[in-house]
């Protein structure tokens, strides 16, 4: 093994400030949860984890067995530290308050999407878990306590269950990536101080929505497609994994821009602000990139609900700045 810094050692060395002790404990629980989720995904059809349940989540999406299994794992593991006062998830209509017996020090809120990209599960393509941690104004949180802008996050991260399992996180001091060694069960630091490339020649968007997009999005993508024959004077490549975690991870590693804009079908876009767009925007900004709705920095959007949707365009800063300019020129 070339790497010798475990995630626990890394956190012990690098977490500082008033939240350090609580974050180390909460991240310990998140790490345990992600390892369990990796096992549940890995076992897949062998243990009957695949397929739909016939139920719908709060957003009218058909729940898969793994959506519910991973949600339960995340809730169960993250009560252990005693620091989490409340949790909210893509898979639950309302937030939950953690019972007092688990809550010795509970002062934080955990928001998460336990299985992002779950339409990929049955076809054996990468999925992920996304999480965001906020300070809780009270030990008995109310809905309003959750509705903080993304700029208030003290930690955000994702686990990617891909060709290897990785955990990537930020506490507002850069972005670091860790890879799970399945033999020892330890995450090791493999991607220190992840930085986004300044320029890119790769974009990710669901092209089948082209006719519904707003003009600035069509203009940006049209110019990419024109390649070196158009105003951009270079060819672009395209990817669409339909898993935001896999998409953003690729962009962190080799550059690019990821877009799920609003369109004439869904005025607010598809992705959820509190547990998808905010944590991913925090990570992307911490790696030197940018994240916008087209009109506003995502981290400054004032939330109005836990499951609120938001248009998302994020990645290499120059590209995102160009997209913002196209929206301003509208
Ligand atoms: P999910 O959380 O229900 O899986 O939905 C979010 C996912 C994102 O990971 C991905 O970017 C997007 O949905 C893909 O949507 P589409 O199927 O419209 O391309
Ligand atoms: Mg999701």
Coordinates of C-alpha atoms and ligand atoms in Angstrom, one line a residue:
X1 CA 0.0 0.0 0.0
X2 CA 1.5 3.3 -1.1
X3 CA -0.8 5.5 0.9
X4 CA -0.4 5.5 4.7
X5 CA -2.7 8.3 5.8
X6 CA -6.0 6.9 7.0
X7 CA -9.0 9.2 7.0
X8 CA -9.1 9.1 10.7
X9 CA -5.5 10.2 11.0
X10 CA -6.1 12.9 8.4
X11 CA -9.0 14.3 10.3
X12 CA -7.2 14.2 13.6
X13 CA -4.4 16.2 12.0
X14 CA -6.4 18.7 10.0
X15 CA -9.7 19.5 11.7
X16 CA -9.4 22.7 13.6
X17 CA -11.6 25.3 15.3
X18 CA -14.8 25.1 17.3
X19 CA -16.4 22.2 15.4
X20 CA -13.3 20.0 15.2
X21 CA -14.3 17.5 17.9
X22 CA -17.9 17.2 16.8
X23 CA -16.9 16.9 13.1
X24 CA -14.4 14.1 13.8
X25 CA -17.2 12.2 15.6
X26 CA -19.9 12.9 13.0
X27 CA -17.6 12.0 10.1
X28 CA -16.6 8.8 11.9
X29 CA -20.3 7.8 11.8
X30 CA -20.7 9.0 8.1
X31 CA -17.6 6.9 7.2
X32 CA -19.2 3.8 8.9
X33 CA -22.5 4.5 7.1
X34 CA -20.8 4.8 3.7
X35 CA -18.9 1.6 4.2
X36 CA -22.2 -0.3 5.0
X37 CA -23.9 1.3 2.0
X38 CA -21.0 0.2 -0.3
X39 CA -21.5 -3.4 0.9
X40 CA -25.3 -3.2 0.4
X41 CA -24.8 -1.9 -3.2
X42 CA -22.0 -4.4 -3.9
X43 CA -24.2 -7.3 -2.9
X44 CA -27.0 -6.0 -5.2
X45 CA -29.2 -8.7 -6.6
X46 CA -27.5 -11.5 -4.6
X47 CA -29.3 -10.4 -1.5
X48 CA -32.5 -9.0 -3.2
X49 CA -31.5 -5.4 -2.9
X50 CA -32.4 -4.5 -6.4
X51 CA -35.7 -3.6 -7.9
X52 CA -38.5 -1.2 -7.0
X53 CA -40.6 -1.2 -3.9
X54 CA -43.8 0.0 -5.5
X55 CA -43.8 3.0 -3.1
X56 CA -43.0 6.6 -3.9
X57 CA -40.9 9.1 -2.0
X58 CA -42.2 12.6 -1.1
X59 CA -41.2 13.8 -4.6
X60 CA -43.3 11.2 -6.4
X61 CA -40.3 9.2 -7.4
X62 CA -40.6 5.4 -7.3
X63 CA -38.4 4.1 -4.4
X64 CA -36.0 1.3 -5.0
X65 CA -35.2 -1.2 -2.3
X66 CA -31.7 0.3 -2.0
X67 CA -33.1 3.9 -1.6
X68 CA -34.8 2.7 1.6
X69 CA -32.0 0.4 2.8
X70 CA -29.4 3.2 2.4
X71 CA -31.6 5.8 4.1
X72 CA -32.1 3.5 7.1
X73 CA -28.3 2.8 7.3
X74 CA -27.5 6.5 7.2
X75 CA -30.1 7.3 9.9
X76 CA -29.0 4.5 12.2
X77 CA -25.3 5.2 12.0
X78 CA -25.5 8.9 12.3
X79 CA -27.3 8.9 15.7
X80 CA -24.3 7.4 17.4
X81 CA -22.0 10.4 18.0
X82 CA -24.7 12.3 19.9
X83 CA -23.9 15.5 18.0
X84 CA -26.7 15.3 15.4
X85 CA -29.9 17.0 16.6
X86 CA -31.9 16.4 13.4
X87 CA -31.7 14.9 9.9
X88 CA -33.4 15.4 6.6
X89 CA -33.2 13.2 3.6
X90 CA -34.4 13.0 0.0
X91 CA -36.3 9.8 1.0
X92 CA -38.3 11.3 3.9
X93 CA -41.1 13.9 3.6
X94 CA -40.2 15.6 6.9
X95 CA -37.0 16.0 8.9
X96 CA -36.6 13.8 11.9
X97 CA -35.5 15.0 15.3
X98 CA -33.0 12.6 17.0
X99 CA -34.4 11.1 20.2
X100 CA -33.0 12.5 23.4
X101 CA -31.4 9.2 24.5
X102 CA -29.0 9.5 21.5
X103 CA -28.5 13.2 21.9
X104 CA -25.8 13.9 24.5
X105 CA -24.4 16.9 22.6
X106 CA -26.7 17.3 19.7
X107 CA -26.1 20.6 18.0
X108 CA -25.8 19.8 14.3
X109 CA -28.1 19.1 11.4
X110 CA -27.4 16.4 8.8
X111 CA -29.0 16.6 5.4
X112 CA -28.4 13.8 2.9
X113 CA -29.3 12.0 -0.3
X114 CA -28.4 8.4 0.7
X115 CA -28.4 7.0 -2.9
X116 CA -27.9 9.6 -5.6
X117 CA -28.4 8.4 -9.2
X118 CA -30.5 5.5 -8.0
X119 CA -31.8 4.9 -11.6
X120 CA -28.3 3.6 -12.2
X121 CA -28.6 0.8 -9.7
X122 CA -30.3 -1.8 -11.8
X123 CA -27.9 -1.3 -14.7
X124 CA -24.7 -1.5 -12.5
X125 CA -23.5 2.1 -13.1
X126 CA -22.0 4.3 -10.4
X127 CA -24.1 5.9 -7.6
X128 CA -23.3 8.0 -4.6
X129 CA -24.2 9.4 -1.3
X130 CA -24.2 13.2 -0.7
X131 CA -24.3 14.9 2.7
X132 CA -24.3 18.4 4.2
X133 CA -23.7 19.4 7.9
X134 CA -25.2 22.6 9.3
X135 CA -24.9 24.0 12.8
X136 CA -28.3 23.6 14.6
X137 CA -29.5 26.8 16.3
X138 CA -31.2 24.5 18.9
X139 CA -31.1 21.0 20.4
X140 CA -34.7 20.6 19.4
X141 CA -34.6 21.7 15.7
X142 CA -37.6 23.0 13.8
X143 CA -38.1 23.2 10.1
X144 CA -36.8 26.8 10.0
X145 CA -33.5 25.7 11.5
X146 CA -32.8 23.6 8.5
X147 CA -33.5 26.3 6.0
X148 CA -30.0 27.9 6.0
X149 CA -28.2 28.9 2.8
X150 CA -25.4 26.7 1.6
X151 CA -22.8 29.2 2.6
X152 CA -23.6 28.2 6.2
X153 CA -22.5 24.6 5.7
X154 CA -19.6 23.6 8.0
X155 CA -18.9 20.3 6.1
X156 CA -20.1 18.6 2.9
X157 CA -19.1 15.5 1.1
X158 CA -20.0 12.6 -1.0
X159 CA -19.2 8.9 -1.3
X160 CA -18.9 7.5 -4.8
X161 CA -19.6 3.8 -5.3
X162 CA -17.7 3.4 -8.6
X163 CA -14.9 1.3 -9.8
X164 CA -13.6 2.0 -6.3
X165 CA -15.4 3.4 -3.3
X166 CA -14.3 7.0 -2.5
X167 CA -15.2 9.6 0.1
X168 CA -14.5 13.2 -0.9
X169 CA -15.1 16.0 1.6
X170 CA -14.6 19.6 2.6
X171 CA -14.8 21.4 5.9
X172 CA -14.2 24.8 4.2
X173 CA -10.4 24.3 3.9
X174 CA -9.9 22.6 0.5
X175 CA -11.2 19.3 -0.8
X176 CA -9.6 15.9 -0.1
X177 CA -10.4 12.5 -1.5
X178 CA -10.0 9.1 0.2
X179 CA -10.3 5.6 -1.3
X180 CA -11.6 2.6 0.5
X181 CA -9.2 -0.3 0.8
X182 CA -11.7 -3.2 0.8
X183 CA -9.3 -5.6 2.5
X184 CA -8.6 -3.5 5.6
X185 CA -11.9 -1.6 5.5
X186 CA -9.9 1.7 5.8
X187 CA -10.3 4.9 3.7
X188 CA -6.8 6.2 2.7
X189 CA -6.0 9.7 1.5
X190 CA -5.4 9.2 -2.3
X191 CA -6.5 12.6 -3.7
X192 CA -5.1 15.4 -1.5
X193 CA -6.1 19.0 -2.1
X194 CA -8.3 18.4 -5.2
X195 CA -8.3 21.3 -7.6
X196 CA -10.4 22.0 -10.6
X197 CA -8.7 22.7 -13.9
X198 CA -9.1 26.3 -15.0
X199 CA -10.2 25.4 -18.6
X200 CA -12.2 22.5 -19.9
X201 CA -13.3 20.9 -23.2
X202 CA -16.0 18.6 -21.6
X203 CA -19.6 19.2 -20.7
X204 CA -22.3 17.1 -19.0
X205 CA -26.0 17.7 -19.6
X206 CA -29.0 15.6 -20.5
X207 CA -29.2 16.5 -24.2
X208 CA -32.7 15.0 -24.5
X209 CA -34.0 18.1 -22.8
X210 CA -32.5 20.4 -25.4
X211 CA -35.8 21.7 -26.8
X212 CA -37.0 22.7 -23.3
X213 CA -33.9 24.6 -22.3
X214 CA -33.8 28.4 -21.9
X215 CA -31.9 30.3 -24.6
X216 CA -28.6 30.9 -22.6
X217 CA -28.2 27.2 -22.1
X218 CA -28.9 26.4 -25.7
X219 CA -26.4 29.0 -26.8
X220 CA -23.7 27.6 -24.5
X221 CA -24.2 24.0 -25.7
X222 CA -24.6 25.1 -29.3
X223 CA -21.2 26.7 -29.2
X224 CA -19.6 23.6 -27.6
X225 CA -21.1 21.5 -30.3
X226 CA -19.8 23.8 -33.1
X227 CA -16.3 22.9 -31.7
X228 CA -13.3 24.3 -33.6
X229 CA -15.6 25.5 -36.4
X230 CA -17.4 27.9 -34.0
X231 CA -16.6 30.8 -31.7
X232 CA -15.0 28.5 -29.1
X233 CA -12.4 27.4 -31.6
X234 CA -11.9 24.0 -29.9
X235 CA -13.7 20.7 -29.9
X236 CA -15.7 19.6 -26.8
X237 CA -16.4 16.1 -25.5
X238 CA -19.6 15.2 -23.7
X239 CA -20.5 12.8 -20.9
X240 CA -23.8 12.0 -19.1
X241 CA -23.7 9.4 -16.4
X242 CA -27.1 10.4 -14.8
X243 CA -25.4 10.3 -11.4
X244 CA -24.5 13.8 -10.1
X245 CA -21.9 12.3 -7.8
X246 CA -20.1 10.5 -10.5
X247 CA -20.4 13.6 -12.8
X248 CA -19.0 16.0 -10.2
X249 CA -16.2 13.6 -9.3
X250 CA -15.1 13.3 -12.9
X251 CA -15.1 17.1 -13.1
X252 CA -13.0 17.4 -10.0
X253 CA -10.5 14.9 -11.4
X254 CA -10.3 16.0 -15.1
X255 CA -12.3 19.2 -15.4
X256 CA -15.6 20.0 -17.1
X257 CA -18.9 21.5 -16.4
X258 CA -22.1 19.8 -15.1
X259 CA -25.5 21.3 -15.9
X260 CA -29.0 20.4 -14.8
X261 CA -30.7 23.7 -15.7
X262 CA -34.3 24.8 -15.3
X263 CA -36.3 24.3 -18.5
X264 CA -39.9 24.7 -19.8
X265 CA -40.9 21.4 -18.3
X266 CA -39.6 22.0 -14.8
X267 CA -39.1 25.7 -13.9
X268 CA -36.8 25.0 -10.9
X269 CA -34.8 22.2 -12.5
X270 CA -34.5 18.7 -11.1
X271 CA -31.9 18.7 -8.4
X272 CA -32.6 19.5 -4.8
X273 CA -31.0 22.5 -3.1
X274 CA -30.4 21.3 0.4
X275 CA -28.8 17.8 0.0
X276 CA -27.6 17.8 -3.7
X277 CA -26.8 21.3 -5.0
X278 CA -25.5 22.9 -1.8
X279 CA -23.0 20.2 -0.7
X280 CA -21.8 19.8 -4.3
X281 CA -21.4 23.5 -4.8
X282 CA -19.5 23.8 -1.5
X283 CA -17.1 21.1 -2.7
X284 CA -16.7 22.6 -6.2
X285 CA -16.1 26.1 -4.9
X286 CA -13.6 24.8 -2.4
X287 CA -11.7 23.1 -5.3
X288 CA -11.5 26.4 -7.1
X289 CA -14.7 26.1 -9.3
X290 CA -18.0 27.9 -9.3
X291 CA -21.7 26.9 -9.1
X292 CA -24.6 29.0 -10.2
X293 CA -28.4 28.9 -10.9
X294 CA -27.7 31.1 -13.9
X295 CA -28.7 34.2 -11.9
X296 CA -27.3 33.5 -8.5
X297 CA -24.5 31.7 -6.7
X298 CA -26.1 28.5 -5.5
X299 CA -24.6 28.8 -2.0
X300 CA -26.5 32.1 -1.6
X301 CA -29.9 30.8 -2.5
X302 CA -32.3 31.3 0.5
X303 CA -34.0 28.0 1.0
X304 CA -37.8 27.9 1.4
X305 CA -38.2 24.1 1.9
X306 CA -36.2 21.0 2.6
X307 CA -37.0 19.5 -0.8
X308 CA -36.8 22.7 -2.9
X309 CA -35.3 22.2 -6.4
X310 CA -32.8 24.5 -8.0
X311 CA -31.2 24.9 -11.4
X312 CA -27.6 23.7 -11.2
X313 CA -24.6 24.7 -13.4
X314 CA -21.2 23.9 -11.8
X315 CA -17.6 23.2 -12.6
X316 CA -14.6 25.0 -14.1
X317 CA -14.8 28.6 -13.2
X318 CA -14.3 30.1 -16.6
X319 CA -17.0 28.0 -18.1
X320 CA -19.5 28.8 -15.4
X321 CA -18.6 32.5 -15.7
X322 CA -19.4 32.3 -19.4
X323 CA -22.8 30.7 -18.7
X324 CA -23.6 33.4 -16.2
X325 CA -22.7 36.0 -18.9
X326 CA -25.1 34.4 -21.3
X327 CA -27.9 34.5 -18.7
X328 CA -27.1 38.2 -18.0
X329 CA -27.2 38.9 -21.7
X330 CA -30.7 37.4 -22.1
Ligands
LIG1 P1 -32.0 10.9 -7.7 O1 -31.4 11.6 -6.5 O2 -33.4 10.6 -7.6 O3 -31.2 9.8 -8.2 O4 -32.0 12.1 -8.9 C1 -30.8 12.8 -9.1 C2 -30.1 12.4 -10.3 C3 -28.7 13.0 -10.5 O5 -27.8 12.3 -9.8 C4 -28.5 13.1 -11.9 O6 -27.7 14.2 -12.3 C5 -29.9 13.3 -12.5 O7 -30.8 12.8 -11.5 C6 -30.2 12.6 -13.8 O8 -31.4 12.9 -14.2 P2 -32.0 12.4 -15.7 O9 -32.4 11.0 -15.5 O10 -33.1 13.4 -16.0 O11 -30.9 12.5 -16.7
LIG2 MG1 -30.3 12.6 -5.7

